[in-house]
PDB file of C-alpha atoms in Angstrom:
ATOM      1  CA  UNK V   7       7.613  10.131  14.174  1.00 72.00           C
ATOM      2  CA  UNK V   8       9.611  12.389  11.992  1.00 74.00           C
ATOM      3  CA  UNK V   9      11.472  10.807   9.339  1.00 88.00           C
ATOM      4  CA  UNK V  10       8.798   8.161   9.273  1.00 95.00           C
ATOM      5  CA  UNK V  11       7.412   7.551   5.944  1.00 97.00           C
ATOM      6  CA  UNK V  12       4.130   6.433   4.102  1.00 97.00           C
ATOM      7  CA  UNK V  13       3.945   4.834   1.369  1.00 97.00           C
ATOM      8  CA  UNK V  14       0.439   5.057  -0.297  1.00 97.00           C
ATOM      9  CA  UNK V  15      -0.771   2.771  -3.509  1.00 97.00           C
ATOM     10  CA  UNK V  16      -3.594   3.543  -5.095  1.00 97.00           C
ATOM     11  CA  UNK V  17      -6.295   0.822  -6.081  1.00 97.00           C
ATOM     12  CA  UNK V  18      -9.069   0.480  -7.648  1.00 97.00           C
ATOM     13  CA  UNK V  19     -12.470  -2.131  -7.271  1.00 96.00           C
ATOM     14  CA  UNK V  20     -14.924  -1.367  -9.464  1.00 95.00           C
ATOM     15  CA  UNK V  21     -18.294  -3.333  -8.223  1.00 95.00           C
ATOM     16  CA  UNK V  22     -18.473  -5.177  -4.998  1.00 95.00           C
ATOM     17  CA  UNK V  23     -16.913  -8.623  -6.818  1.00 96.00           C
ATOM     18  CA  UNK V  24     -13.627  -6.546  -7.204  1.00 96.00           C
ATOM     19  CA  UNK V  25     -13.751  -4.953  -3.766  1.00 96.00           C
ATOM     20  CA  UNK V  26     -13.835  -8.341  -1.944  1.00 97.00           C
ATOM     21  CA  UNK V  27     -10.944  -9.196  -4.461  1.00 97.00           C
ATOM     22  CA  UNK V  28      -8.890  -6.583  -3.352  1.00 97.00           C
ATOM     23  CA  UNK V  29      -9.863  -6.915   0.299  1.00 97.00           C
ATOM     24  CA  UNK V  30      -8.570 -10.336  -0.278  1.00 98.00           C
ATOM     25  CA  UNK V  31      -5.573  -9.732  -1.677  1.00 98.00           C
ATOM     26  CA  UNK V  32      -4.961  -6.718   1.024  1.00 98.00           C
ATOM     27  CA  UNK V  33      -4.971  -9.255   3.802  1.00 98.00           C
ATOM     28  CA  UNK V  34      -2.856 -11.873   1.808  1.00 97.00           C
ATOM     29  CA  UNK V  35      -0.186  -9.110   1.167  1.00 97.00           C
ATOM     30  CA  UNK V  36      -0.198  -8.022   4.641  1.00 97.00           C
ATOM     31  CA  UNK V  37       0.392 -11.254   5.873  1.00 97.00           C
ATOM     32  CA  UNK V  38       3.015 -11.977   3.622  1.00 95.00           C
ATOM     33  CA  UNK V  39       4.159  -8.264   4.942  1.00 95.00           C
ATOM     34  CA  UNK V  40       4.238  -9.226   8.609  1.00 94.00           C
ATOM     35  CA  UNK V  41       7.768  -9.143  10.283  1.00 92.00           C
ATOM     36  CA  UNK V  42       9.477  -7.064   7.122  1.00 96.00           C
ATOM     37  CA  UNK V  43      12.113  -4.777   8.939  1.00 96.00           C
ATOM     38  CA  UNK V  44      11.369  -1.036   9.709  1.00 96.00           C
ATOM     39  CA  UNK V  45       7.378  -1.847   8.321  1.00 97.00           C
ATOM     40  CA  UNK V  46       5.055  -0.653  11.015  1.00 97.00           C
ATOM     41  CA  UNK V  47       1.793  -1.634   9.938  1.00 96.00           C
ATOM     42  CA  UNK V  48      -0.167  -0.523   6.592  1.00 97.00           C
ATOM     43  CA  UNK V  49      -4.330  -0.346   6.188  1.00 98.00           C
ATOM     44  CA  UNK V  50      -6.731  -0.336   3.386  1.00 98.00           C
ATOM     45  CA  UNK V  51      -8.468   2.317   2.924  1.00 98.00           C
ATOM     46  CA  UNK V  52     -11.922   3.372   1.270  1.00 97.00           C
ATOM     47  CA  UNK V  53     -12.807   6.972  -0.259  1.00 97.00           C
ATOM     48  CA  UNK V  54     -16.163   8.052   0.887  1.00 96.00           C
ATOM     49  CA  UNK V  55     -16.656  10.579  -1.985  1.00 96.00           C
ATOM     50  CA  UNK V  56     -15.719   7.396  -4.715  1.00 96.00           C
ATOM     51  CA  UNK V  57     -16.363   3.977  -3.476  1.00 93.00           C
ATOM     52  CA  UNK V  58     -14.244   2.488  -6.138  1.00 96.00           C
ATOM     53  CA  UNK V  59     -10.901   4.265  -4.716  1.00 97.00           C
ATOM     54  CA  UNK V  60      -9.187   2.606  -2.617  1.00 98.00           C
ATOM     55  CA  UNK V  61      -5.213   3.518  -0.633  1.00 97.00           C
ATOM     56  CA  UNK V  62      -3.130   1.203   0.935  1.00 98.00           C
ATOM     57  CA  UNK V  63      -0.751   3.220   3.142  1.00 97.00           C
ATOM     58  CA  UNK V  64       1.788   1.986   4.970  1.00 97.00           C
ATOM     59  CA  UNK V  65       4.407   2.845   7.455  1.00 97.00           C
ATOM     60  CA  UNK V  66       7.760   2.476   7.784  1.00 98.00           C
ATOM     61  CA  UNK V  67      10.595   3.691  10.192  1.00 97.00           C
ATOM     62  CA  UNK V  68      12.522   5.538   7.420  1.00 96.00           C
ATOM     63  CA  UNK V  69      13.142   5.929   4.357  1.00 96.00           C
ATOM     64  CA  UNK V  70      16.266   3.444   4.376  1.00 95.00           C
ATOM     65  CA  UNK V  71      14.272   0.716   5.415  1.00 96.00           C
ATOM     66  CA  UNK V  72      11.214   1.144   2.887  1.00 96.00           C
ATOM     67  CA  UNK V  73      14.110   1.628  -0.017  1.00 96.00           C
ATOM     68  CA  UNK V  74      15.885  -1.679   1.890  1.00 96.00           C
ATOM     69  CA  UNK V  75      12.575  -4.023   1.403  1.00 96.00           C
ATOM     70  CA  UNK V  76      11.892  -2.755  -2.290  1.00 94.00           C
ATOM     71  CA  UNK V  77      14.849  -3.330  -3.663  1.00 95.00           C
ATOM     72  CA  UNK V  78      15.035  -6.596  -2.049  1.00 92.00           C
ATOM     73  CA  UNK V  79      13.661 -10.096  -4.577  1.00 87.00           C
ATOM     74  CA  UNK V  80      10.738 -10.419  -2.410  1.00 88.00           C
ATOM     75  CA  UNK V  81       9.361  -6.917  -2.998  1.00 89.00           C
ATOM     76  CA  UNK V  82       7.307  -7.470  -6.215  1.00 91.00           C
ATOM     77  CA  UNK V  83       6.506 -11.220  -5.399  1.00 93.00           C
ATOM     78  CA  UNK V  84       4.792 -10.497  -1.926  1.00 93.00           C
ATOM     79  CA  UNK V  85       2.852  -7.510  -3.570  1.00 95.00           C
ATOM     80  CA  UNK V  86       1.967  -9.260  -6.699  1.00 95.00           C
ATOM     81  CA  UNK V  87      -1.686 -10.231  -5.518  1.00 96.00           C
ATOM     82  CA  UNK V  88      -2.933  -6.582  -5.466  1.00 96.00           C
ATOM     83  CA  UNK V  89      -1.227  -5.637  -8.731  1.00 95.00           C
ATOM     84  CA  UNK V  90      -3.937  -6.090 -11.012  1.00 95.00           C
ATOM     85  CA  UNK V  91      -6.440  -3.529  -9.014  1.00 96.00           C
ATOM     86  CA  UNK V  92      -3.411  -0.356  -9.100  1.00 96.00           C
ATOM     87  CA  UNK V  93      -5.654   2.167  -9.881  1.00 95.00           C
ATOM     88  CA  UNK V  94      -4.818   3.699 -13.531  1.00 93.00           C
ATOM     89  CA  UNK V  95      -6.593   6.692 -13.050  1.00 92.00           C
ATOM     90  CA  UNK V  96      -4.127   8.839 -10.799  1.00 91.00           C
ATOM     91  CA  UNK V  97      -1.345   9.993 -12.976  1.00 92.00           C
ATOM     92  CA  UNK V  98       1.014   7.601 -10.411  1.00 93.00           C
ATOM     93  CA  UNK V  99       0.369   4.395  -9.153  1.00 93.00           C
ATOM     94  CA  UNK V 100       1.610   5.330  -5.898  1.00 94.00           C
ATOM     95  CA  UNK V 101       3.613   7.849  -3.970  1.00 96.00           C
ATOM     96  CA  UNK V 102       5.852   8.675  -1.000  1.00 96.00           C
ATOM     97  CA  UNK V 103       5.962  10.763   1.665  1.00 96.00           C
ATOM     98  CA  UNK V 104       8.127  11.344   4.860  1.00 95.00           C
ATOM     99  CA  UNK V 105       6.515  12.264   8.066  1.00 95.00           C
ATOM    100  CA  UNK V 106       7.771  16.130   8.741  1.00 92.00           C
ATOM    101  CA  UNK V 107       5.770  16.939  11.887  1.00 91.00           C
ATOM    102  CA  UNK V 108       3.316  14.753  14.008  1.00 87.00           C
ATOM    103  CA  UNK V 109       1.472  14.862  17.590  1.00 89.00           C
TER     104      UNK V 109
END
């Protein structure tokens, strides 16, 4: 698992209409997702302490491979349905992070 990376965007849903939208939109990207090389899965998740923050992580092999798919033409189209719910109130719409130690 070292050298894996996560890749975490933030989102937003403010009342239940917008969290089925972005549930939506989470499964639509996914499947869109499905088969892109060195992705190993991704999930949506839900903050307990705010119910209108929401994460979608996901995994990759490495850090060539994430940097491979973004920079590729399809990168912004696939992801384009959960655009509009990137949370604005973190300082960054998303961030990175390589595994350094797992069990």
């Amino acid at each position: 698992m070292p050298g894996e990376v996560r890749v975490l965007v933030y989102q937003a849903a403010h009342d239940e209409e917008q969290l089925a939208a972005v549930r939506d939109a989470y499964h639509l990207v996914s499947k869109r997702l499905s088969g892109v090389p060195g992705m190993l899965g991704n999930e949506l998740l839900r903050s307990p302490g705010d119910p209108t923050a929401l994460v979608v992580v996901s995994r990759w092999e490495s850090m060539a491979a994430f940097r491979v798919w973004e920079d590729g033409a399809e990168h912004r189209e696939d992801t384009a349905p959960l655009r509009p719910f990137r949370d604005t109130r973190t300082s960054a719409p998303f961030a990175l992070y390589e595994v350094d130690a797992a069990y």
